[in-house]
Amino acid sequence: MPNPNHKRQKRLTQTLTQLEKQDWGTAQSGSNLAVACHQLRHKPVGQMTVEDLRILIGQDIGLPYLMPLALDILQHDPMAKGQHYPGDLLCAALRASSAFYHHYPAYRFAVRDLAALACHAVQWLEEWEQSSTQKALNEALSAFDASGQAI
C-alpha cells in the first residue's frame, strides 16, 4: 500500500526551484532581500527556518509550498518569531497576496483563526514587546481583512 505521506516527504527534500520547475538564476539586483530570495529558492523547503519562511512569504514567493509549512509552525506557536518580532511570520502570512487566498480559501480561514489566537497571546509577551507586536499584528490583520473584501 502506498504511503500517503510519501509525496509530502519528497516535497520537503526539494527546493522551490525544483518544485516550481523554474530557476531564477542569480539575483540581478544587489539588494540583500533579492539575493536572499534567490538563494532561498535553492534550499530544500523542509530545511526552511521561520526567518526563511517569513522572507519568502513576505515576498509572495512559493506560497503554495511554503504556506502549509508556515501554518504548521503557527499552529504550534502563533507568535513564531523570525528576525524582527514575535508574530512576524504570522504578519507575513497575513500580508500574502489576496490572489493566493482566492485560490486557497482554506488557508485564508486558517490564517485568520491563527491571527485571533495571536492577538490574545500578545498579553503573554514581555511588556516591552507587547505594544509594537500588537501594532504590527493589528496593521497586518486590517490589511488582510480589507483584502478579503475583494474576494
Coordinates of C-alpha atoms in Angstrom, one line a residue:
M1 CA 0.0 0.0 0.0
P2 CA 1.4 3.4 -0.9
N3 CA 2.4 5.8 1.9
P4 CA 0.2 8.9 1.7
N5 CA 2.9 11.0 3.3
H6 CA 5.5 10.0 0.7
K7 CA 4.6 12.8 -1.7
R8 CA 4.8 15.4 1.2
Q9 CA 8.1 13.9 2.4
K10 CA 9.5 14.1 -1.0
R11 CA 8.4 17.7 -1.4
L12 CA 10.3 18.6 1.8
T13 CA 13.5 17.5 0.3
Q14 CA 13.0 19.6 -2.9
T15 CA 13.8 23.3 -3.4
L16 CA 11.3 25.9 -4.7
T17 CA 13.4 25.9 -7.9
Q18 CA 12.7 22.2 -8.3
L19 CA 9.0 22.3 -7.2
E20 CA 8.2 25.2 -9.5
K21 CA 10.4 24.0 -12.2
Q22 CA 11.8 27.5 -12.6
D23 CA 15.4 28.6 -11.9
W24 CA 15.7 32.3 -11.4
G25 CA 19.4 32.2 -11.7
T26 CA 21.4 34.7 -9.7
A27 CA 19.9 37.9 -8.3
Q28 CA 20.2 40.8 -10.8
S29 CA 19.7 43.3 -8.0
G30 CA 22.3 43.9 -5.4
S31 CA 19.7 44.3 -2.5
N32 CA 20.1 41.9 0.4
L33 CA 16.5 40.9 0.1
A34 CA 16.7 40.0 -3.6
V35 CA 19.9 38.0 -3.0
A36 CA 18.3 36.2 0.0
C37 CA 15.2 35.3 -2.0
H38 CA 17.2 33.9 -4.9
Q39 CA 19.4 31.9 -2.5
L40 CA 16.5 30.5 -0.5
R41 CA 14.9 29.2 -3.7
H42 CA 17.8 26.7 -3.7
K43 CA 17.2 25.5 -0.1
P44 CA 15.1 22.4 0.5
V45 CA 11.7 23.6 1.8
G46 CA 11.9 21.1 4.7
Q47 CA 15.0 23.0 5.9
M48 CA 13.4 26.4 5.9
T49 CA 13.6 28.3 9.1
V50 CA 10.9 30.6 10.5
E51 CA 13.0 33.5 9.1
D52 CA 13.4 31.9 5.7
L53 CA 9.6 31.4 5.5
R54 CA 9.0 35.0 6.7
I55 CA 11.2 36.4 4.0
L56 CA 9.8 34.3 1.1
I57 CA 6.1 34.5 2.2
G58 CA 6.6 38.3 2.7
Q59 CA 7.6 38.5 -1.0
D60 CA 4.8 36.2 -2.2
I61 CA 7.3 33.5 -3.3
G62 CA 6.4 29.9 -3.3
L63 CA 3.2 30.3 -1.4
P64 CA 1.5 27.0 -2.4
Y65 CA 4.5 25.2 -1.0
L66 CA 5.5 27.4 1.9
M67 CA 2.2 28.4 3.4
P68 CA 1.5 24.8 4.7
L69 CA 4.8 24.8 6.4
A70 CA 4.2 28.2 8.0
L71 CA 0.8 27.1 9.1
D72 CA 2.2 24.0 10.8
I73 CA 4.6 26.2 12.7
L74 CA 2.0 28.8 13.5
Q75 CA -0.5 26.2 14.8
H76 CA 2.1 25.3 17.5
D77 CA 3.2 28.9 18.1
P78 CA 1.1 31.7 16.6
M79 CA 3.8 34.1 17.8
A80 CA 6.6 32.4 16.0
K81 CA 9.4 34.9 15.5
G82 CA 11.8 35.3 12.6
Q83 CA 14.3 38.1 12.8
H84 CA 12.1 41.0 13.7
Y85 CA 9.5 40.5 16.5
P86 CA 7.2 37.8 17.9
G87 CA 4.5 37.1 15.3
D88 CA 6.4 38.3 12.3
L89 CA 5.8 35.0 10.4
L90 CA 2.1 35.4 11.0
C91 CA 2.2 39.0 9.8
A92 CA 3.9 37.9 6.6
A93 CA 1.2 35.3 6.1
L94 CA -1.5 37.9 6.7
R95 CA 0.1 40.1 4.1
A96 CA 0.3 37.4 1.4
S97 CA -1.5 38.2 -1.8
S98 CA -5.3 38.1 -1.9
A99 CA -5.0 36.3 -5.2
F100 CA -3.3 33.4 -3.3
Y101 CA -6.0 33.3 -0.8
H102 CA -8.6 33.4 -3.5
H103 CA -7.2 30.2 -4.9
Y104 CA -6.6 28.6 -1.5
P105 CA -9.5 29.9 0.7
A106 CA -8.9 27.2 3.4
Y107 CA -5.6 28.9 4.1
R108 CA -7.3 32.3 4.4
F109 CA -9.6 30.9 7.2
A110 CA -6.7 29.1 8.9
V111 CA -4.5 32.3 8.9
R112 CA -7.5 34.4 10.2
D113 CA -8.1 31.9 13.1
L114 CA -4.4 32.0 14.0
A115 CA -4.4 35.8 14.0
A116 CA -7.2 35.7 16.5
L117 CA -5.1 33.4 18.7
A118 CA -2.1 35.6 18.3
C119 CA -3.9 38.8 19.2
H120 CA -4.9 37.1 22.5
A121 CA -1.3 35.7 23.0
V122 CA 0.3 39.2 22.8
Q123 CA -0.6 39.6 26.5
W124 CA 1.9 36.9 27.4
L125 CA 4.8 38.6 25.8
E126 CA 7.4 40.6 27.7
E127 CA 5.9 44.1 28.4
W128 CA 8.5 45.8 26.1
E129 CA 7.3 43.6 23.2
Q130 CA 3.6 43.9 23.6
S131 CA 2.9 47.3 22.1
S132 CA 5.0 47.0 18.9
T133 CA 3.9 43.4 18.3
Q134 CA 0.2 44.3 18.8
K135 CA 0.6 47.3 16.4
A136 CA 2.2 45.1 13.7
L137 CA -0.5 42.4 14.1
N138 CA -3.3 45.0 14.0
E139 CA -1.9 46.6 10.8
A140 CA -1.4 43.2 9.1
L141 CA -4.8 42.0 10.2
S142 CA -6.5 45.2 9.0
A143 CA -4.9 44.8 5.6
F144 CA -5.8 41.1 5.5
D145 CA -9.4 41.7 6.3
A146 CA -9.6 44.6 3.8
S147 CA -8.1 42.4 1.0
G148 CA -10.8 39.7 1.7
Q149 CA -13.5 42.2 0.8
A150 CA -12.4 41.8 -2.9
I151 CA -12.7 38.1 -2.8

